[in-house]
Amino acid sequence: MPNTPSLTPPASPALPLPSPAAGHAEGVSNEEFRAAMSRLASGVVLVTAQEPPLDPDDPQAPAGEDVGMTATAFMSVSLDPPLVLVSLREGSRMDDLLDEQPLWAVSVLSESQRHIAGRFAMKGRVSDRLLFADLSCLRGEASGAPLVGGALATLECRTEQRVPAGDHTLVIGRVLTASLPSADGGPLAYFKGRYRQLG
């Protein structure tokens, strides 16, 4: 009987792995990655949601507190169906809230709303109730979340998917409503660690 060639390919020699940078097997440090990403200009939005009622079974129970968070990692994902994505730090108040509350909203901030972005980006800040106290907002009909007056655009969303990604959670939402409250002014941008405006 004739010999037939083996179907198993010969083992290839092991290739040496690159030496990792401190803390990352992929070879990039936190500082290098942060510096590179700071060169990517992005828009600035305010993500908002309303906590569920304290007692969902009691229609007379007071509604939960409004919660807001400044975000620069926000993007459009799909036109059909209309989907958007926001990246939230794992374990943050907004991440925990959107894990139980599927309805949320986004206000695309204008260049004149830098103070709003700064207010909701503070660490160790006061309660969200105080942050919203003097802010001009409308209540979203689909989400119940605050929509910032004078924003360039507002979107109300329902979570479709949550994807763990490293130390963040990617929340993908279906857009339920979209409106353009203000046509004036340019967008608020974030570049090299600072809020900027175009032009």
N, CA and C of each residue as an Amber inpcrd file, in Angstrom:
protein
   597
   0.8420000  -1.1770000   0.0000000   0.0000000   0.0000000   0.0000000
   0.8860000   1.2400000   0.0000000   0.6310000   2.2440000  -0.9060000
   1.5360000   3.3840000  -0.9860000   1.4130000   4.2790000   0.2330000
   2.5150000   4.9580000   0.5500000   2.5110000   5.8970000   1.6690000
   1.7460000   7.1500000   1.2720000   0.9350000   7.6670000   2.1640000
   0.2090000   8.9300000   1.9190000   0.8040000  10.0160000   2.8010000
   0.8640000  11.2460000   2.2820000   1.4640000  12.3160000   3.0810000
   0.6060000  12.6320000   4.3000000   1.2570000  13.0050000   5.3650000
   0.5480000  13.3710000   6.6100000  -0.2620000  14.6400000   6.4000000
  -1.4840000  14.6650000   6.9570000  -2.3270000  15.8590000   6.8670000
  -2.0600000  16.8510000   7.9860000  -1.2410000  16.4570000   8.9380000
  -0.9310000  17.3480000  10.0640000   0.2820000  18.1850000   9.7150000
   0.1210000  19.5540000   9.6850000   1.2750000  20.3900000   9.3390000
   2.3230000  20.3470000  10.4310000   3.5750000  20.5060000  10.0550000
   4.6270000  20.4990000  11.0720000   4.4630000  21.6820000  12.0140000
   4.8270000  21.4560000  13.2480000   4.7020000  22.5210000  14.2530000
   5.6520000  23.6550000  13.9130000   5.1230000  24.8790000  13.9980000
   5.9840000  26.0330000  13.7210000   6.7320000  26.4110000  14.9880000
   7.9310000  26.9260000  14.8370000   8.7020000  27.2970000  16.0250000
   8.0270000  28.4400000  16.7710000   8.1190000  28.3970000  18.0940000
   7.5000000  29.4420000  18.9240000   8.1700000  30.7840000  18.6600000
   7.3530000  31.8170000  18.5050000   7.8860000  33.1620000  18.2930000
   8.0100000  33.8790000  19.6260000   9.0710000  34.6350000  19.8220000
   9.2140000  35.3550000  21.0910000   8.1660000  36.4570000  21.1910000
   7.5940000  36.6250000  22.3870000   6.6100000  37.6680000  22.6130000
   7.3070000  38.9930000  22.9000000   6.7040000  40.1250000  22.4630000
   7.3140000  41.4110000  22.7670000   7.2920000  41.6700000  24.2640000
   8.2980000  42.3440000  24.7440000   8.3350000  42.6470000  26.1820000
   7.2910000  43.7020000  26.5000000   6.4410000  43.4540000  27.5050000
   5.3410000  44.3720000  27.7910000   5.8100000  45.6370000  28.4990000
   5.0600000  46.7280000  28.2730000   5.2970000  47.9380000  29.0510000
   4.6950000  47.7110000  30.4280000   5.0900000  48.5090000  31.3780000
   4.6480000  48.3350000  32.7560000   3.1260000  48.3450000  32.8350000
   2.5740000  47.2490000  33.3640000   1.1440000  47.1960000  33.6080000
   0.3040000  46.7280000  32.4440000   0.8520000  46.6070000  31.2480000
   0.0530000  46.2040000  30.0980000   0.8050000  45.1960000  29.2510000
   0.2100000  44.0170000  29.0780000   0.8440000  42.9870000  28.2560000
   0.8930000  43.3900000  26.7980000   0.0190000  44.3310000  26.3920000
  -0.0390000  44.7320000  24.9900000   1.1160000  45.6480000  24.5910000
   1.8330000  46.1750000  25.5660000   3.0130000  46.9700000  25.2360000
   2.7970000  48.4610000  25.2350000   1.7170000  48.9680000  25.8470000
   1.5050000  50.4100000  25.9230000   1.1560000  50.7560000  27.3700000
   1.7120000  51.8300000  27.8470000   1.4390000  52.2470000  29.2220000
   0.1800000  53.1040000  29.2730000  -0.3530000  53.2800000  30.4830000
  -1.5210000  54.1510000  30.6570000  -1.2390000  55.5530000  30.1390000
  -0.0620000  56.0690000  30.4350000   0.2920000  57.4360000  30.0540000
   0.3820000  57.5760000  28.5330000   1.0010000  56.5840000  27.8750000
   1.1170000  56.6280000  26.4160000  -0.2590000  56.5750000  25.7520000
  -1.1030000  55.6820000  26.2570000  -2.4330000  55.5370000  25.6800000
  -3.2630000  56.7970000  25.9050000  -3.2130000  57.3340000  27.1260000
  -3.9800000  58.5440000  27.4440000  -3.5110000  59.7200000  26.5900000
  -2.1980000  59.8670000  26.4090000  -1.6670000  60.9710000  25.6060000
  -2.0880000  60.8440000  24.1440000  -2.0510000  59.6290000  23.6150000
  -2.4420000  59.4320000  22.2150000  -3.9290000  59.7300000  22.0140000
  -4.7760000  59.2550000  22.9240000  -6.2180000  59.4500000  22.7850000
  -6.6360000  60.9020000  23.0190000  -5.8060000  61.6600000  23.7450000
  -6.1490000  63.0680000  23.9830000  -6.0580000  63.8850000  22.6990000
  -5.3800000  63.3310000  21.6790000  -5.2700000  64.0240000  20.3840000
  -6.4900000  63.7720000  19.4940000  -7.4200000  62.9560000  19.9580000
  -8.6450000  62.6990000  19.2060000  -9.7370000  63.6380000  19.7100000
 -10.1000000  64.6190000  18.8910000 -11.1470000  65.5670000  19.2830000
 -12.4960000  64.8630000  19.3020000 -13.3240000  65.1990000  20.2820000
 -14.6380000  64.5730000  20.3860000 -15.6700000  65.5950000  20.8290000
 -16.9140000  65.3040000  20.5300000 -18.0070000  66.1340000  21.0130000
 -18.2630000  65.8620000  22.4830000 -19.0560000  66.7350000  23.1000000
 -19.3610000  66.6100000  24.5260000 -20.8750000  66.5390000  24.6930000
 -21.3160000  65.5470000  25.4430000 -22.7490000  65.3740000  25.6820000
 -23.0070000  65.2420000  27.1780000 -24.2570000  65.4890000  27.5540000
 -24.7070000  65.2110000  28.9070000 -25.6590000  64.0290000  28.8330000
 -25.2930000  62.9320000  29.4920000 -26.1420000  61.7470000  29.5690000
 -26.9760000  61.8690000  30.8370000 -28.2900000  61.6830000  30.7190000
 -29.1720000  61.8260000  31.8700000 -30.1260000  60.6360000  31.9620000
 -30.5730000  60.3790000  33.1710000 -31.5690000  59.3400000  33.4140000
 -32.2500000  59.6490000  34.7380000 -33.4190000  59.0910000  34.9120000
 -34.1410000  59.2560000  36.1660000 -34.1610000  57.9250000  36.8980000
 -33.7870000  57.9770000  38.1800000 -33.8420000  56.7560000  38.9730000
 -35.2750000  56.2370000  39.0270000 -35.4500000  54.9230000  39.0890000
 -36.8070000  54.3740000  39.2160000 -37.4540000  54.8610000  40.5160000
 -38.7920000  54.8490000  40.5980000 -39.4640000  55.2410000  41.8420000
 -38.9730000  54.4110000  43.0210000 -39.0020000  55.0040000  44.2040000
 -38.5300000  54.2980000  45.3930000 -39.3500000  53.0370000  45.6430000
 -40.6330000  53.0780000  45.3040000 -41.5040000  51.9030000  45.4310000
 -42.2740000  51.7410000  44.1210000 -41.7730000  50.9150000  43.2020000
 -42.4070000  50.7750000  41.8790000 -43.8650000  50.3120000  41.9440000
 -44.2430000  49.6300000  43.0480000 -45.6080000  49.1130000  43.1770000
 -46.5890000  50.1600000  43.6840000 -46.0690000  51.3020000  44.1240000
 -46.9370000  52.3540000  44.6650000 -46.9280000  53.5470000  43.7130000
 -48.0390000  53.7890000  42.9950000 -48.0590000  54.9150000  42.0420000
 -47.9220000  56.2790000  42.7130000 -48.1320000  56.3310000  44.0130000
 -47.9980000  57.5940000  44.7360000 -46.5750000  57.8050000  45.2800000
 -45.7210000  56.8180000  45.1350000 -44.3570000  56.9320000  45.6540000
 -43.5950000  58.0050000  44.8870000 -42.7290000  58.7610000  45.5840000
 -41.9720000  59.8040000  44.8910000 -41.0340000  59.2180000  43.8380000
 -40.8600000  59.9720000  42.7620000 -39.9460000  59.5400000  41.7000000
 -38.5110000  59.6040000  42.2060000 -37.6590000  58.8270000  41.5760000
 -36.2540000  58.8490000  41.9490000 -35.5680000  60.1110000  41.4660000
 -34.3500000  60.3150000  41.9110000 -33.5720000  61.5120000  41.5830000
 -33.0940000  61.4790000  40.1420000 -32.9870000  62.6470000  39.5250000
 -32.3600000  62.7600000  38.2080000 -30.8490000  62.6230000  38.3670000
 -30.2180000  61.9540000  37.4090000 -28.7740000  61.7300000  37.4300000
 -28.2020000  62.1930000  36.0950000 -27.0530000  62.8540000  36.1340000
 -26.4090000  63.3290000  34.9170000 -24.9190000  63.0610000  34.9200000
 -24.3550000  62.9200000  33.7370000 -22.9290000  62.6410000  33.5950000
 -22.4200000  63.1970000  32.2780000 -21.3310000  63.9480000  32.3170000
 -20.6910000  64.4340000  31.0990000 -19.9490000  63.2790000  30.4260000
 -20.0970000  63.1770000  29.1070000 -19.4310000  62.0980000  28.3660000
 -18.8450000  62.6420000  27.0740000 -17.6760000  62.1310000  26.7230000
 -17.0730000  62.4450000  25.4300000 -16.9870000  61.2040000  24.5550000
 -17.1810000  60.0250000  25.1440000 -17.1580000  58.7750000  24.3810000
 -18.5880000  58.4170000  24.0000000 -19.1070000  59.1250000  23.0050000
 -20.4750000  58.9380000  22.5320000 -20.4450000  58.9550000  21.0110000
 -21.1930000  58.0410000  20.3840000 -21.1510000  57.9880000  18.9270000
 -22.4190000  57.3400000  18.3640000 -22.6680000  57.6410000  17.0860000
 -23.7220000  56.9820000  16.3280000 -23.2170000  55.6120000  15.9000000
 -24.0970000  54.5940000  15.9600000 -23.7120000  53.2310000  15.6080000
 -24.4210000  52.7540000  14.3450000 -25.7080000  53.0790000  14.2280000
 -26.5030000  52.5270000  13.1300000 -27.6230000  53.4910000  12.7720000
 -27.9720000  53.5180000  11.4770000 -29.0930000  54.3300000  11.0130000
 -30.3860000  53.5280000  11.0100000 -30.3060000  52.2360000  10.6850000
 -31.4950000  51.4000000  10.6090000 -31.2160000  50.0570000  11.2710000
 -31.6030000  49.8780000  12.5420000 -32.3510000  50.8370000  13.3590000
 -31.4370000  51.9280000  13.8960000 -32.0140000  53.0510000  14.3600000
 -31.1770000  54.1340000  14.8960000 -30.5930000  53.7530000  16.2510000
 -29.2670000  53.5770000  16.2870000 -28.5860000  53.1620000  17.5070000
 -27.4440000  54.1140000  17.8200000 -27.2230000  54.3630000  19.0970000
 -26.0830000  55.1450000  19.5650000 -25.3730000  54.3480000  20.6540000
 -24.1570000  54.7840000  20.9770000 -23.3480000  54.0970000  21.9870000
 -22.7180000  55.1200000  22.9090000 -22.7200000  54.8240000  24.1950000
 -21.9860000  55.6430000  25.1600000 -21.1450000  54.7040000  26.0170000
 -19.9350000  55.1380000  26.3250000 -19.0210000  54.3440000  27.1420000
 -19.0320000  54.8950000  28.5610000 -19.3160000  54.0220000  29.5280000
 -19.4230000  54.4220000  30.9350000 -18.3840000  53.6920000  31.7700000
 -17.7730000  54.4130000  32.7040000 -16.8130000  53.7670000  33.5960000
 -17.5350000  52.7100000  34.4270000 -16.9810000  51.5060000  34.4290000
 -17.6040000  50.3990000  35.1560000 -17.7410000  50.7420000  36.6350000
 -18.9360000  50.5350000  37.1720000 -19.1690000  50.8070000  38.5860000
 -19.5070000  52.2460000  38.8990000 -19.5260000  53.1260000  37.8940000
 -19.9060000  54.5150000  38.1360000 -21.4010000  54.5780000  38.4340000
 -21.8480000  55.7090000  38.9610000 -23.2650000  55.8370000  39.3010000
 -24.1460000  55.6650000  38.0570000 -23.7210000  56.2510000  36.9250000
 -24.5220000  56.1350000  35.7120000 -24.5180000  54.6980000  35.1910000
 -23.3880000  54.0170000  35.2810000 -23.3160000  52.6170000  34.8550000
 -24.2690000  51.7670000  35.6890000 -24.2510000  51.9620000  36.9990000
 -25.1370000  51.1970000  37.8760000 -26.6010000  51.5200000  37.5870000
 -26.8910000  52.8080000  37.3540000 -28.2720000  53.2060000  37.1000000
 -28.7870000  52.6080000  35.7920000 -27.9870000  52.6970000  34.7230000
 -28.4420000  52.1870000  33.4260000 -28.4640000  50.6600000  33.3770000
 -27.9100000  50.0300000  34.3890000 -28.0200000  48.5810000  34.4920000
 -29.4330000  48.1830000  34.9350000 -30.1240000  49.0940000  35.6350000
 -31.4890000  48.8010000  36.0790000 -32.5370000  49.6680000  35.3920000
 -32.1300000  50.8070000  34.8430000 -33.0520000  51.7310000  34.1820000
 -32.7400000  51.7210000  32.6810000 -33.6180000  51.1570000  31.8360000
 -33.2980000  51.0510000  30.4050000 -33.5020000  52.3430000  29.6190000
 -34.1560000  53.3490000  30.2130000 -34.4490000  54.5890000  29.4930000
 -33.5000000  55.7000000  29.9330000 -32.9350000  56.4130000  28.9530000
 -31.9800000  57.4790000  29.2440000 -31.9990000  58.4780000  28.1000000
 -31.2810000  59.5710000  28.2800000 -31.2920000  60.6290000  27.2720000
 -29.9010000  61.2270000  27.1150000 -29.7180000  61.9100000  25.9920000
 -28.4480000  62.5690000  25.6750000 -28.7500000  63.9690000  25.1690000
 -28.0510000  64.9540000  25.7140000 -28.1160000  66.3290000  25.2140000
 -26.7550000  66.6800000  24.6390000 -26.7180000  67.0190000  23.3490000
 -25.4610000  67.4020000  22.6890000 -25.2000000  68.8640000  23.0280000
 -24.1310000  69.1240000  23.7820000 -23.8910000  70.4570000  24.3210000
 -23.2910000  71.4020000  23.2850000 -23.6850000  72.6710000  23.3950000
 -23.1520000  73.7120000  22.5120000 -21.9350000  74.3530000  23.1700000
 -21.2190000  75.1510000  22.4020000 -20.0110000  75.8020000  22.9050000
 -20.3000000  76.7460000  24.0750000 -21.5310000  77.2220000  24.1950000
 -21.8850000  78.1090000  25.3070000 -22.2820000  77.3380000  26.5610000
 -22.2330000  76.0050000  26.5080000 -22.6540000  75.1930000  27.6570000
 -21.4850000  74.4760000  28.3230000 -20.3110000  75.0890000  28.2320000
 -19.1200000  74.5190000  28.8550000 -19.3060000  74.3540000  30.3640000
 -20.0110000  75.3090000  30.9850000 -20.2200000  75.2430000  32.4320000
 -21.0290000  74.0060000  32.8250000 -21.9440000  73.5770000  31.9480000
 -22.7320000  72.3740000  32.2390000 -21.8280000  71.1420000  32.1880000
 -20.9880000  71.0870000  31.1590000 -20.0550000  69.9620000  31.0430000
 -19.1550000  69.8710000  32.2700000 -18.6170000  71.0060000  32.7020000
 -17.7380000  71.0140000  33.8610000 -18.4640000  70.6330000  35.1410000
 -19.6820000  71.0950000  35.2780000 -20.4690000  70.8300000  36.4820000
 -20.7080000  69.3340000  36.6690000 -21.0730000  68.6410000  35.5910000
 -21.4200000  67.2290000  35.7060000 -20.2140000  66.3050000  35.5360000
 -19.0250000  66.8850000  35.3760000 -17.8040000  66.0780000  35.2870000
 -17.0050000  66.1180000  36.5870000 -17.4640000  66.9160000  37.5570000
 -16.7230000  67.0620000  38.8130000 -16.6630000  65.7450000  39.5760000
 -15.5200000  65.4910000  40.2110000 -15.3720000  64.3320000  41.0820000
 -15.7040000  64.7650000  42.5120000 -16.2950000  63.8770000  43.2640000
 -16.6540000  64.1960000  44.6340000 -17.6430000  65.3410000  44.7050000
 -18.5660000  65.3660000  43.7270000 -19.4760000  66.4940000  43.6130000
 -20.6490000  66.3550000  44.5770000 -21.4190000  67.4380000  44.6590000
 -22.6220000  67.4370000  45.4790000 -23.6920000  66.5920000  44.7910000
 -24.8520000  66.4660000  45.4260000 -25.8960000  65.6120000  44.8680000
 -26.3520000  66.1430000  43.5120000 -26.8050000  65.2230000  42.6760000
 -27.2800000  65.6060000  41.3460000 -28.4860000  66.5370000  41.4260000
 -29.2710000  66.4230000  42.4950000 -30.4340000  67.3020000  42.6360000
 -29.9920000  68.7680000  42.6260000 -28.9050000  69.0700000  43.3080000
 -28.3930000  70.4380000  43.3260000 -27.8170000  70.8430000  41.9710000
 -27.2280000  69.9080000  41.2510000 -26.6510000  70.2190000  39.9450000
 -27.7310000  70.5760000  38.9330000 -28.8940000  69.9690000  39.0630000
 -30.0020000  70.2410000  38.1450000 -30.8400000  71.4390000  38.5820000
 -30.6450000  71.9080000  39.8290000 -31.5700000  72.8800000  40.4280000
 -31.7880000  74.1260000  39.5760000 -30.7260000  74.7260000  39.0390000
 -30.8770000  75.9760000  38.2880000 -30.6610000  75.7740000  36.7900000
 -30.7950000  74.5290000  36.3390000 -30.5590000  74.2060000  34.9320000
 -31.8880000  74.1570000  34.1860000 -31.9380000  74.8340000  33.0390000
 -33.1510000  74.8330000  32.2240000 -33.2690000  73.4960000  31.5020000
 -34.2900000  72.7090000  31.8930000 -34.4750000  71.3790000  31.3180000
 -35.9430000  71.1270000  31.0240000 -36.1680000  70.2500000  30.0650000
 -37.4900000  69.6980000  29.8080000 -37.4490000  68.2220000  30.1830000
 -38.5980000  67.6730000  30.5170000 -38.6770000  66.2540000  30.8480000
 -39.0000000  65.4760000  29.5720000 -38.1470000  64.5220000  29.2090000
 -38.3820000  63.7440000  28.0050000 -39.6410000  62.9060000  28.1100000
 -40.4650000  62.9400000  27.0670000 -41.7270000  62.1970000  27.0980000
 -41.5100000  60.6850000  27.0340000 -40.4900000  60.2430000  26.3160000
 -40.2540000  58.8090000  26.1570000 -39.4140000  58.2240000  27.2850000
 -38.4900000  59.0190000  27.8280000 -37.5410000  58.5020000  28.8170000
 -37.7890000  58.9990000  30.2350000 -38.4620000  60.1420000  30.3750000
 -38.6060000  60.7590000  31.6860000 -37.3490000  61.4530000  32.1580000
 -36.2890000  61.4160000  31.3540000 -34.9970000  62.0020000  31.7360000
 -34.9500000  63.4850000  31.3690000 -34.1340000  64.2740000  32.0710000
 -33.9970000  65.6970000  31.7420000 -33.2970000  65.9010000  30.3980000
 -33.8210000  66.8450000  29.6020000 -33.2150000  67.2630000  28.3360000
 -32.8140000  68.7170000  28.4930000 -31.5540000  69.0210000  28.2440000
 -31.0160000  70.3590000  28.5060000 -31.5430000  71.3690000  27.4980000
 -32.0930000  72.4670000  27.9940000 -32.5360000  73.5410000  27.1210000
 -31.3660000  74.1820000  26.4090000 -31.5440000  74.5170000  25.1320000
 -30.4730000  75.1500000  24.3640000 -29.4330000  74.1990000  23.8280000
 -29.6080000  72.8900000  24.0470000 -28.6620000  71.9210000  23.4910000
 -28.7910000  71.9040000  21.9710000 -27.7260000  71.5110000  21.2910000
 -27.7690000  71.4390000  19.8270000 -28.6990000  70.3330000  19.3540000
 -28.7700000  69.2530000  20.0990000 -29.6540000  68.1410000  19.7770000
 -29.9340000  67.3730000  21.0560000 -31.0810000  66.7180000  21.1000000
 -31.4050000  65.8310000  22.2180000 -31.9150000  64.5090000  21.6660000
 -31.5690000  63.4260000  22.3490000 -31.9710000  62.0800000  21.9610000
 -32.5010000  61.3660000  23.1980000 -33.5680000  60.6150000  23.0310000
 -34.0300000  59.7410000  24.0960000 -33.8200000  58.3080000  23.6310000
 -33.3400000  57.4780000  24.5350000 -32.8810000  56.1480000  24.1490000
 -33.4020000  55.0660000  25.0940000 -33.4380000  53.8420000  24.5630000
 -33.7280000  52.6530000  25.3660000 -32.5940000  51.6500000  25.1500000
 -32.0140000  51.1800000  26.2350000 -30.8710000  50.2790000  26.1300000
 -31.2390000  49.0050000  25.3800000 -30.4230000  48.6860000  24.3690000
 -30.5670000  47.4490000  23.6000000 -29.5470000  46.4040000  24.0380000
 -28.3580000  46.8810000  24.4310000 -27.2740000  45.9500000  24.7510000
 -26.2590000  46.6270000  25.6540000 -25.6950000  45.8570000  26.5720000
 -24.5930000  46.3090000  27.4240000 -23.4160000  45.3710000  27.1880000
 -22.2670000  45.9600000  26.8540000 -21.1000000  45.1530000  26.5090000
 -19.9460000  45.5110000  27.4430000 -19.4990000  44.5900000  28.3000000
 -18.3190000  44.8630000  29.1260000 -17.0990000  45.0500000  28.2290000
 -16.3110000  46.0920000  28.5120000 -15.1150000  46.3730000  27.7080000
 -14.0300000  46.9270000  28.6250000 -13.1680000  46.0510000  29.1090000
 -12.1210000  46.4960000  30.0170000 -12.7150000  47.0930000  31.2840000
 -12.3000000  48.3260000  31.6080000 -12.8180000  48.9760000  32.8140000
 -14.0320000  49.8480000  32.5130000 -14.6540000  49.6580000  31.3530000
 -15.8480000  50.4150000  30.9730000 -16.9690000  49.4730000  30.5140000
 -18.1590000  50.0280000  30.4250000 -19.3120000  49.3270000  29.8560000
 -19.7950000  50.1190000  28.6500000 -19.9300000  49.4490000  27.5120000
 -20.4750000  50.0780000  26.3180000 -21.9820000  49.8710000  26.3210000
 -22.7310000  50.9600000  26.4030000 -24.1880000  50.8830000  26.4350000
 -24.7060000  51.3030000  25.0640000 -25.3580000  50.3820000  24.3790000
 -25.9250000  50.6450000  23.0520000 -27.4130000  50.8870000  23.2260000
 -27.8920000  52.0280000  22.7380000 -29.2840000  52.3840000  22.9180000
 -29.9900000  52.6400000  21.6030000 -31.2500000  52.2150000  21.5260000
 -32.0840000  52.5370000  20.3760000 -32.6650000  53.9380000  20.5890000
 -32.5620000  54.7760000  19.5880000 -33.0540000  56.1520000  19.6980000
 -34.5710000  56.1520000  19.5150000 -35.2660000  56.6690000  20.5350000
 -36.7270000  56.7190000  20.5260000 -37.2380000  58.0580000  20.0210000
 -36.5310000  59.1380000  20.3610000 -36.8810000  60.4730000  19.8730000
 -35.5980000  61.2370000  19.5820000 -35.6700000  62.1620000  18.6480000
 -34.5370000  63.0390000  18.3260000 -35.0910000  64.4170000  17.9850000
 -34.5050000  65.4510000  18.5730000 -34.9720000  66.8070000  18.2840000
 -33.7940000  67.7690000  18.2640000 -34.0260000  68.9390000  17.6760000
 -32.9970000  69.9750000  17.5460000 -33.5010000  71.2340000  18.2460000
 -33.2990000  71.3390000  19.5640000 -33.8250000  72.4970000  20.3040000
 -33.2200000  73.8270000  19.8860000 -31.9240000  73.8190000  19.5100000
 -31.2470000  75.0790000  19.2000000 -30.4220000  74.9380000  17.9350000
 -30.5820000  75.9110000  17.0330000 -29.7870000  75.9250000  15.8010000
 -28.6260000  76.9110000  15.9160000 -28.5210000  77.5800000  17.0580000
 -27.4990000  78.6130000  17.2270000 -26.2400000  78.0470000  17.8780000
 -25.1010000  78.5960000  17.4560000 -23.8360000  78.2420000  18.0890000
 -23.2310000  76.9750000  17.5310000 -21.9550000  76.7960000  17.8620000
 -21.2270000  75.6120000  17.4240000 -21.1810000  74.5770000  18.5320000
 -20.5820000  73.4290000  18.2460000 -20.5170000  72.3520000  19.2380000
 -19.4200000  72.5930000  20.2720000 -19.6340000  72.0390000  21.4490000
 -18.5820000  72.0010000  22.4510000 -17.7190000  70.7870000  22.1460000
 -16.4070000  70.9770000  22.0920000 -15.4820000  69.8830000  21.7730000
 -14.5250000  69.6610000  22.9380000 -13.9160000  68.4800000  22.9510000
 -12.9300000  68.1310000  23.9820000 -11.6730000  67.6610000  23.2670000
 -10.5350000  68.3450000  23.5600000  -9.2890000  68.0460000  22.8600000
  -8.1170000  68.3310000  23.7760000  -7.1860000  67.3770000  23.8810000
  -5.9890000  67.5070000  24.7120000  -6.3440000  67.8990000  26.1410000
  -7.3910000  67.2540000  26.6690000  -7.7380000  67.4290000  28.0720000
  -8.4820000  68.7050000  28.4050000  -8.9510000  69.4410000  27.3780000
  -9.6480000  70.7050000  27.6410000 -10.8770000  70.8250000  26.7600000
 -11.8900000  71.5800000  27.2620000 -13.0520000  71.9000000  26.4360000
 -12.6500000  72.9770000  25.4450000 -13.0960000  72.8240000  24.2100000
 -12.7390000  73.7620000  23.1330000 -13.9800000  74.1230000  22.3330000
 -13.8370000  75.1270000  21.4910000 -14.8770000  75.4410000  20.5120000
 -14.2470000  75.5620000  19.1480000 -15.0260000  75.3000000  18.1210000
 -14.4950000  75.3540000  16.7620000 -14.2240000  76.7930000  16.3400000
 -13.2460000  76.9600000  15.4630000 -12.9810000  78.2760000  14.9140000
 -11.9660000  79.0720000  15.6770000
